[in-house]
Amino acid sequence: MQDFKGRTAVVTGAASGIGRALAERFGSAGMRVVLADVEEAPLREAEESLLERGVETIAVRTDVRKLESIEELHARAIEAFGKVHVLCNNAGVGSGGLTWQTANTDWEWVLGVNLWGVINGVRSFLPGMLEHGEEGHIVNTASMAGMVAGPFMGPYNVSKFGVVAFSETLFHELKLTGAKIGVSVLCPGWVNTRIGDSSRNRPEELPAAPLVPSEGGPQMQDVMRNLLASGMPPAELAEIVLRSVEERRFYILTHPDMKDAIRARFDAILEERDPGSTGFM
Ligand SMILES: NC(=O)c1ccc[n+]([C@@H]2O[C@H](COP(=O)([O-])OP(=O)(O)OC[C@H]3O[C@@H](n4cnc5c(N)ncnc54)[C@H](O)[C@@H]3O)[C@@H](O)[C@H]2O)c1
């Protein structure tokens, strides 16, 4: 997709981190931007900041886990701007712990946001994007955790492998049907965002189970926070995403130093060896 000016981008998880940076970057490329997030106060703050920069923007409180909420987002986007050209299914949360100690509420929450959020986004937006016939693009945020599965992140890894599989399927289907809509799967390594504090948006109906000492809960969280704090600035990542959408690149691997881990995984599979260390967890 080459032409961004006057077109419309919808970004989920747009109140913070990667989503906010994507919204800012697409806005500065001349797009109208629809910001969607479950956290109201930072969502309004992001909206004001984009409006101050002269970007045509609306913000819609959205829970991506729920189809009816994304359908409402779609209706609001169409009402405001007529058509949608870029959809970033980006909202995501993380939780940690040993797989066999992970509560069902963790599985439901993480899969609900990270995987169902992407499914709901595509179900609600893609038919209209195909119908208007103009060029467009979908960016699904997975992770390096969708390429290699490290320990202590069962629901997160499963959700991100799911996003990669879903996106690859979509890629083939869009190609086979000659659609003008491209798709990318974004697989970053560490990025300096608030994902380590995901529980701030945890729904009441899916409470966290108390941490079991063997999960290494607080220590593990400190390690994660340090890795995130030393991660890539979100604005740098957003620049890579914009260029990838321009080039219609499917796999967006923002951290080239992590490619060895992917290569090692596929070598182990093909040689039927045990999985090696992921190199980043
Ligand atoms: N930060 C990293 O190192 C990293 C690496 C790889 C992939 N990712 C992925 O990037 C995406 C963005 O995360 P981030 O790192 O910017 O974290 P972040 O916490 O800064 O931003 C995530 C946003 O998603 C929103 N959100 C959470 N639940 C939601 C829901 N149910 N509906 C709508 N919005 C919801 C949050 O309110 C928040 O604004 C996620 O999918 C994450 O898994 C992050």
GROMACS .gro file of C-alpha atoms and ligand atoms in nm:
model
  325
    1MET     CA    1   0.000   0.000   0.000
    2GLN     CA    2   0.157   0.327  -0.114
    3ASP     CA    3  -0.105   0.591  -0.062
    4PHE     CA    4  -0.175   0.683   0.302
    5LYS     CA    5  -0.301   1.042   0.274
    6GLY     CA    6  -0.671   1.083   0.351
    7ARG     CA    7  -0.711   0.709   0.413
    8THR     CA    8  -0.827   0.563   0.745
    9ALA     CA    9  -0.635   0.350   0.995
   10VAL     CA   10  -0.790   0.168   1.292
   11VAL     CA   11  -0.555   0.068   1.575
   12THR     CA   12  -0.650  -0.148   1.873
   13GLY     CA   13  -0.452  -0.116   2.194
   14ALA     CA   14  -0.390   0.241   2.079
   15ALA     CA   15  -0.373   0.404   2.424
   16SER     CA   16  -0.023   0.278   2.502
   17GLY     CA   17   0.307   0.143   2.374
   18ILE     CA   18   0.319  -0.004   2.024
   19GLY     CA   19  -0.044   0.080   1.940
   20ARG     CA   20  -0.005   0.444   2.032
   21ALA     CA   21   0.315   0.470   1.828
   22LEU     CA   22   0.142   0.306   1.528
   23ALA     CA   23  -0.148   0.552   1.556
   24GLU     CA   24   0.096   0.845   1.571
   25ARG     CA   25   0.299   0.719   1.275
   26PHE     CA   26  -0.004   0.652   1.052
   27GLY     CA   27  -0.141   0.992   1.161
   28SER     CA   28   0.180   1.169   1.062
   29ALA     CA   29   0.161   0.993   0.723
   30GLY     CA   30  -0.164   1.184   0.665
   31MET     CA   31  -0.414   0.915   0.765
   32ARG     CA   32  -0.729   0.961   0.967
   33VAL     CA   33  -0.700   0.748   1.278
   34VAL     CA   34  -0.951   0.553   1.486
   35LEU     CA   35  -0.807   0.476   1.829
   36ALA     CA   36  -0.949   0.175   2.015
   37ASP     CA   37  -0.859   0.065   2.365
   38VAL     CA   38  -1.020  -0.075   2.678
   39GLU     CA   39  -0.846   0.177   2.908
   40GLU     CA   40  -1.046   0.497   2.894
   41ALA     CA   41  -0.820   0.770   3.044
   42PRO     CA   42  -0.504   0.706   2.835
   43LEU     CA   43  -0.728   0.653   2.532
   44ARG     CA   44  -0.871   1.005   2.570
   45GLU     CA   45  -0.521   1.141   2.632
   46ALA     CA   46  -0.393   0.979   2.309
   47GLU     CA   47  -0.692   1.120   2.120
   48GLU     CA   48  -0.623   1.474   2.245
   49SER     CA   49  -0.256   1.446   2.160
   50LEU     CA   50  -0.331   1.336   1.800
   51LEU     CA   51  -0.596   1.609   1.758
   52GLU     CA   52  -0.341   1.867   1.875
   53ARG     CA   53  -0.106   1.745   1.600
   54GLY     CA   54  -0.381   1.807   1.346
   55VAL     CA   55  -0.466   1.440   1.287
   56GLU     CA   56  -0.836   1.366   1.221
   57THR     CA   57  -0.907   1.125   1.504
   58ILE     CA   58  -1.182   0.953   1.697
   59ALA     CA   59  -1.137   0.730   2.001
   60VAL     CA   60  -1.373   0.444   2.080
   61ARG     CA   61  -1.357   0.248   2.403
   62THR     CA   62  -1.340  -0.114   2.286
   63ASP     CA   63  -1.291  -0.454   2.443
   64VAL     CA   64  -1.139  -0.661   2.162
   65ARG     CA   65  -1.235  -0.985   2.338
   66LYS     CA   66  -1.598  -0.915   2.250
   67LEU     CA   67  -1.730  -0.936   1.895
   68GLU     CA   68  -2.014  -0.691   1.968
   69SER     CA   69  -1.763  -0.435   2.097
   70ILE     CA   70  -1.549  -0.459   1.779
   71GLU     CA   71  -1.862  -0.441   1.566
   72GLU     CA   72  -1.952  -0.118   1.744
   73LEU     CA   73  -1.595   0.006   1.675
   74HIS     CA   74  -1.643  -0.077   1.307
   75ALA     CA   75  -1.975   0.109   1.296
   76ARG     CA   76  -1.821   0.417   1.461
   77ALA     CA   77  -1.523   0.413   1.221
   78ILE     CA   78  -1.754   0.395   0.916
   79GLU     CA   79  -1.983   0.664   1.057
   80ALA     CA   80  -1.686   0.899   1.111
   81PHE     CA   81  -1.469   0.833   0.805
   82GLY     CA   82  -1.669   0.620   0.556
   83LYS     CA   83  -1.405   0.354   0.478
   84VAL     CA   84  -1.125   0.171   0.658
   85HIS     CA   85  -0.795   0.100   0.479
   86VAL     CA   86  -0.550  -0.009   0.750
   87LEU     CA   87  -0.642  -0.227   1.046
   88CYS     CA   88  -0.387  -0.291   1.321
   89ASN     CA   89  -0.507  -0.573   1.546
   90ASN     CA   90  -0.257  -0.488   1.815
   91ALA     CA   91  -0.418  -0.500   2.164
   92GLY     CA   92  -0.243  -0.754   2.381
   93VAL     CA   93  -0.175  -0.866   2.738
   94GLY     CA   94   0.068  -1.103   2.905
   95SER     CA   95   0.076  -1.320   3.215
   96GLY     CA   96   0.339  -1.558   3.350
   97GLY     CA   97   0.381  -1.883   3.537
   98LEU     CA   98   0.431  -2.256   3.499
   99THR     CA   99   0.184  -2.397   3.249
  100TRP     CA  100   0.033  -2.655   3.482
  101GLN     CA  101  -0.026  -2.393   3.749
  102THR     CA  102  -0.181  -2.140   3.514
  103ALA     CA  103  -0.546  -2.078   3.598
  104ASN     CA  104  -0.822  -2.106   3.337
  105THR     CA  105  -0.897  -1.738   3.396
  106ASP     CA  106  -0.543  -1.657   3.272
  107TRP     CA  107  -0.592  -1.870   2.960
  108GLU     CA  108  -0.929  -1.710   2.889
  109TRP     CA  109  -0.806  -1.356   2.942
  110VAL     CA  110  -0.484  -1.382   2.740
  111LEU     CA  111  -0.635  -1.586   2.454
  112GLY     CA  112  -0.942  -1.358   2.464
  113VAL     CA  113  -0.742  -1.039   2.406
  114ASN     CA  114  -0.447  -1.165   2.200
  115LEU     CA  115  -0.611  -1.423   1.974
  116TRP     CA  116  -0.986  -1.354   1.977
  117GLY     CA  117  -0.910  -0.982   1.947
  118VAL     CA  118  -0.741  -1.051   1.611
  119ILE     CA  119  -1.014  -1.292   1.497
  120ASN     CA  120  -1.289  -1.044   1.593
  121GLY     CA  121  -1.105  -0.758   1.422
  122VAL     CA  122  -1.075  -0.944   1.092
  123ARG     CA  123  -1.432  -1.078   1.105
  124SER     CA  124  -1.573  -0.729   1.163
  125PHE     CA  125  -1.355  -0.515   0.935
  126LEU     CA  126  -1.230  -0.724   0.643
  127PRO     CA  127  -1.562  -0.770   0.455
  128GLY     CA  128  -1.606  -0.390   0.432
  129MET     CA  129  -1.239  -0.340   0.336
  130LEU     CA  130  -1.281  -0.590   0.052
  131GLU     CA  131  -1.609  -0.437  -0.057
  132HIS     CA  132  -1.487  -0.079  -0.105
  133GLY     CA  133  -1.227  -0.210  -0.351
  134GLU     CA  134  -0.943   0.028  -0.257
  135GLU     CA  135  -0.596  -0.082  -0.143
  136GLY     CA  136  -0.568  -0.172   0.222
  137HIS     CA  137  -0.365  -0.365   0.475
  138ILE     CA  138  -0.409  -0.559   0.798
  139VAL     CA  139  -0.128  -0.575   1.056
  140ASN     CA  140  -0.172  -0.843   1.321
  141THR     CA  141   0.059  -0.803   1.620
  142ALA     CA  142   0.205  -1.139   1.721
  143SER     CA  143   0.551  -1.153   1.882
  144MET     CA  144   0.878  -1.343   1.873
  145ALA     CA  145   0.675  -1.558   2.115
  146GLY     CA  146   0.473  -1.660   1.808
  147MET     CA  147   0.790  -1.799   1.648
  148VAL     CA  148   0.962  -1.971   1.939
  149ALA     CA  149   0.800  -2.083   2.265
  150GLY     CA  150   0.999  -2.011   2.581
  151PRO     CA  151   0.909  -2.115   2.936
  152PHE     CA  152   0.664  -1.947   3.179
  153MET     CA  153   0.447  -1.787   2.911
  154GLY     CA  154   0.205  -2.065   2.810
  155PRO     CA  155  -0.110  -1.862   2.730
  156TYR     CA  156   0.096  -1.584   2.570
  157ASN     CA  157   0.293  -1.825   2.347
  158VAL     CA  158  -0.019  -2.016   2.244
  159SER     CA  159  -0.202  -1.692   2.160
  160LYS     CA  160   0.087  -1.559   1.951
  161PHE     CA  161   0.146  -1.888   1.763
  162GLY     CA  162  -0.228  -1.869   1.693
  163VAL     CA  163  -0.196  -1.515   1.554
  164VAL     CA  164   0.088  -1.626   1.324
  165ALA     CA  165  -0.114  -1.927   1.197
  166PHE     CA  166  -0.425  -1.712   1.152
  167SER     CA  167  -0.227  -1.450   0.959
  168GLU     CA  168  -0.056  -1.703   0.732
  169THR     CA  169  -0.398  -1.854   0.652
  170LEU     CA  170  -0.534  -1.508   0.575
  171PHE     CA  171  -0.233  -1.433   0.353
  172HIS     CA  172  -0.302  -1.737   0.133
  173GLU     CA  173  -0.674  -1.665   0.116
  174LEU     CA  174  -0.629  -1.299   0.020
  175LYS     CA  175  -0.377  -1.398  -0.246
  176LEU     CA  176  -0.592  -1.675  -0.390
  177THR     CA  177  -0.893  -1.445  -0.412
  178GLY     CA  178  -0.693  -1.162  -0.575
  179ALA     CA  179  -0.782  -0.916  -0.297
  180LYS     CA  180  -0.632  -0.568  -0.283
  181ILE     CA  181  -0.585  -0.609   0.091
  182GLY     CA  182  -0.242  -0.713   0.216
  183VAL     CA  183  -0.162  -0.868   0.553
  184SER     CA  184   0.141  -0.864   0.780
  185VAL     CA  185   0.223  -1.040   1.101
  186LEU     CA  186   0.430  -0.826   1.334
  187CYS     CA  187   0.675  -1.027   1.547
  188PRO     CA  188   0.876  -0.795   1.770
  189GLY     CA  189   1.129  -0.885   2.036
  190TRP     CA  190   1.144  -0.664   2.345
  191VAL     CA  191   0.983  -0.320   2.310
  192ASN     CA  192   0.975  -0.057   2.582
  193THR     CA  193   0.602  -0.050   2.669
  194ARG     CA  194   0.367  -0.114   2.962
  195ILE     CA  195   0.293  -0.477   2.874
  196GLY     CA  196   0.462  -0.584   3.200
  197ASP     CA  197   0.170  -0.410   3.377
  198SER     CA  198  -0.100  -0.578   3.170
  199SER     CA  199  -0.302  -0.664   3.480
  200ARG     CA  200  -0.410  -0.298   3.498
  201ASN     CA  201  -0.675  -0.389   3.238
  202ARG     CA  202  -0.770  -0.732   3.362
  203PRO     CA  203  -1.151  -0.779   3.356
  204GLU     CA  204  -1.318  -0.841   3.690
  205GLU     CA  205  -1.488  -1.156   3.564
  206LEU     CA  206  -1.148  -1.321   3.497
  207PRO     CA  207  -0.954  -1.262   3.821
  208ALA     CA  208  -0.591  -1.363   3.867
  209ALA     CA  209  -0.522  -1.672   4.075
  210PRO     CA  210  -0.283  -1.611   4.369
  211LEU     CA  211   0.082  -1.662   4.264
  212VAL     CA  212   0.231  -1.995   4.366
  213PRO     CA  213   0.587  -1.956   4.508
  214SER     CA  214   0.738  -2.200   4.256
  215GLU     CA  215   0.618  -1.976   3.974
  216GLY     CA  216   0.890  -1.733   4.077
  217GLY     CA  217   0.622  -1.466   4.026
  218PRO     CA  218   0.772  -1.138   4.152
  219GLN     CA  219   1.129  -1.228   4.044
  220MET     CA  220   1.011  -1.326   3.699
  221GLN     CA  221   0.819  -0.998   3.671
  222ASP     CA  222   1.133  -0.799   3.760
  223VAL     CA  223   1.335  -0.978   3.490
  224MET     CA  224   1.060  -0.905   3.235
  225ARG     CA  225   1.035  -0.540   3.336
  226ASN     CA  226   1.412  -0.493   3.291
  227LEU     CA  227   1.407  -0.661   2.948
  228LEU     CA  228   1.114  -0.444   2.841
  229ALA     CA  229   1.274  -0.124   2.973
  230SER     CA  230   1.585  -0.190   2.764
  231GLY     CA  231   1.372  -0.276   2.459
  232MET     CA  232   1.323  -0.091   2.129
  233PRO     CA  233   1.144   0.247   2.148
  234PRO     CA  234   0.787   0.202   2.012
  235ALA     CA  235   0.834   0.490   1.762
  236GLU     CA  236   1.125   0.305   1.599
  237LEU     CA  237   0.910  -0.006   1.564
  238ALA     CA  238   0.620   0.197   1.418
  239GLU     CA  239   0.853   0.328   1.147
  240ILE     CA  240   0.945  -0.031   1.051
  241VAL     CA  241   0.574  -0.123   1.037
  242LEU     CA  242   0.486   0.169   0.809
  243ARG     CA  243   0.768   0.076   0.568
  244SER     CA  244   0.658  -0.291   0.575
  245VAL     CA  245   0.299  -0.195   0.489
  246GLU     CA  246   0.435   0.012   0.198
  247GLU     CA  247   0.636  -0.289   0.078
  248ARG     CA  248   0.352  -0.534   0.150
  249ARG     CA  249   0.592  -0.743   0.357
  250PHE     CA  250   0.420  -1.031   0.538
  251TYR     CA  251   0.664  -1.122   0.817
  252ILE     CA  252   0.780  -0.818   1.011
  253LEU     CA  253   1.076  -0.922   1.227
  254THR     CA  254   1.186  -0.605   1.398
  255HIS     CA  255   1.475  -0.760   1.595
  256PRO     CA  256   1.716  -0.925   1.346
  257ASP     CA  257   1.939  -1.052   1.630
  258MET     CA  258   1.655  -1.287   1.726
  259LYS     CA  259   1.639  -1.460   1.387
  260ASP     CA  260   1.891  -1.721   1.503
  261ALA     CA  261   1.631  -1.848   1.751
  262ILE     CA  262   1.381  -1.905   1.467
  263ARG     CA  263   1.643  -2.081   1.255
  264ALA     CA  264   1.743  -2.300   1.551
  265ARG     CA  265   1.379  -2.395   1.613
  266PHE     CA  266   1.322  -2.508   1.256
  267ASP     CA  267   1.655  -2.695   1.250
  268ALA     CA  268   1.552  -2.879   1.567
  269ILE     CA  269   1.213  -2.967   1.416
  270LEU     CA  270   1.360  -3.092   1.089
  271GLU     CA  271   1.630  -3.290   1.268
  272GLU     CA  272   1.377  -3.415   1.526
  273ARG     CA  273   1.586  -3.285   1.817
  274ASP     CA  274   1.455  -3.140   2.144
  275PRO     CA  275   1.374  -2.766   2.135
  276GLY     CA  276   1.681  -2.561   2.228
  277SER     CA  277   1.688  -2.245   2.433
  278THR     CA  278   1.495  -1.960   2.272
  279GLY     CA  279   1.791  -1.732   2.339
  280PHE     CA  280   1.571  -1.457   2.477
  281MET     CA  281   1.394  -1.618   2.775
  282LIG     N1  282   0.638  -0.490   2.444
  282LIG     C1  283   0.695  -0.595   2.389
  282LIG     O1  284   0.812  -0.628   2.417
  282LIG     C2  285   0.618  -0.677   2.290
  282LIG     C3  286   0.687  -0.772   2.215
  282LIG     C4  287   0.618  -0.848   2.123
  282LIG     C5  288   0.483  -0.829   2.102
  282LIG     N2  289   0.416  -0.735   2.177
  282LIG     C6  290   0.272  -0.718   2.151
  282LIG     O2  291   0.247  -0.582   2.118
  282LIG     C7  292   0.109  -0.553   2.142
  282LIG     C8  293   0.097  -0.419   2.213
  282LIG     O3  294   0.148  -0.433   2.345
  282LIG     P1  295   0.245  -0.324   2.412
  282LIG     O4  296   0.373  -0.390   2.433
  282LIG     O5  297   0.236  -0.195   2.342
  282LIG     O6  298   0.177  -0.314   2.559
  282LIG     P2  299   0.097  -0.196   2.631
  282LIG     O7  300   0.047  -0.256   2.758
  282LIG     O8  301   0.180  -0.075   2.640
  282LIG     O9  302  -0.024  -0.169   2.531
  282LIG     C9  303  -0.126  -0.265   2.513
  282LIG    C10  304  -0.261  -0.191   2.500
  282LIG    O10  305  -0.365  -0.289   2.481
  282LIG    C11  306  -0.477  -0.246   2.557
  282LIG     N3  307  -0.569  -0.358   2.587
  282LIG    C12  308  -0.555  -0.455   2.681
  282LIG     N4  309  -0.664  -0.533   2.684
  282LIG    C13  310  -0.749  -0.486   2.589
  282LIG    C14  311  -0.877  -0.524   2.544
  282LIG     N5  312  -0.942  -0.628   2.599
  282LIG     N6  313  -0.936  -0.452   2.445
  282LIG    C15  314  -0.872  -0.344   2.390
  282LIG     N7  315  -0.751  -0.301   2.431
  282LIG    C16  316  -0.689  -0.373   2.528
  282LIG    C17  317  -0.416  -0.187   2.683
  282LIG    O11  318  -0.508  -0.102   2.751
  282LIG    C18  319  -0.296  -0.113   2.626
  282LIG    O12  320  -0.328   0.021   2.594
  282LIG    C19  321   0.055  -0.672   2.218
  282LIG    O13  322  -0.018  -0.756   2.131
  282LIG    C20  323   0.180  -0.743   2.267
  282LIG    O14  324   0.159  -0.879   2.290
  282LIG    C21  325   0.481  -0.659   2.268
   0.00000   0.00000   0.00000
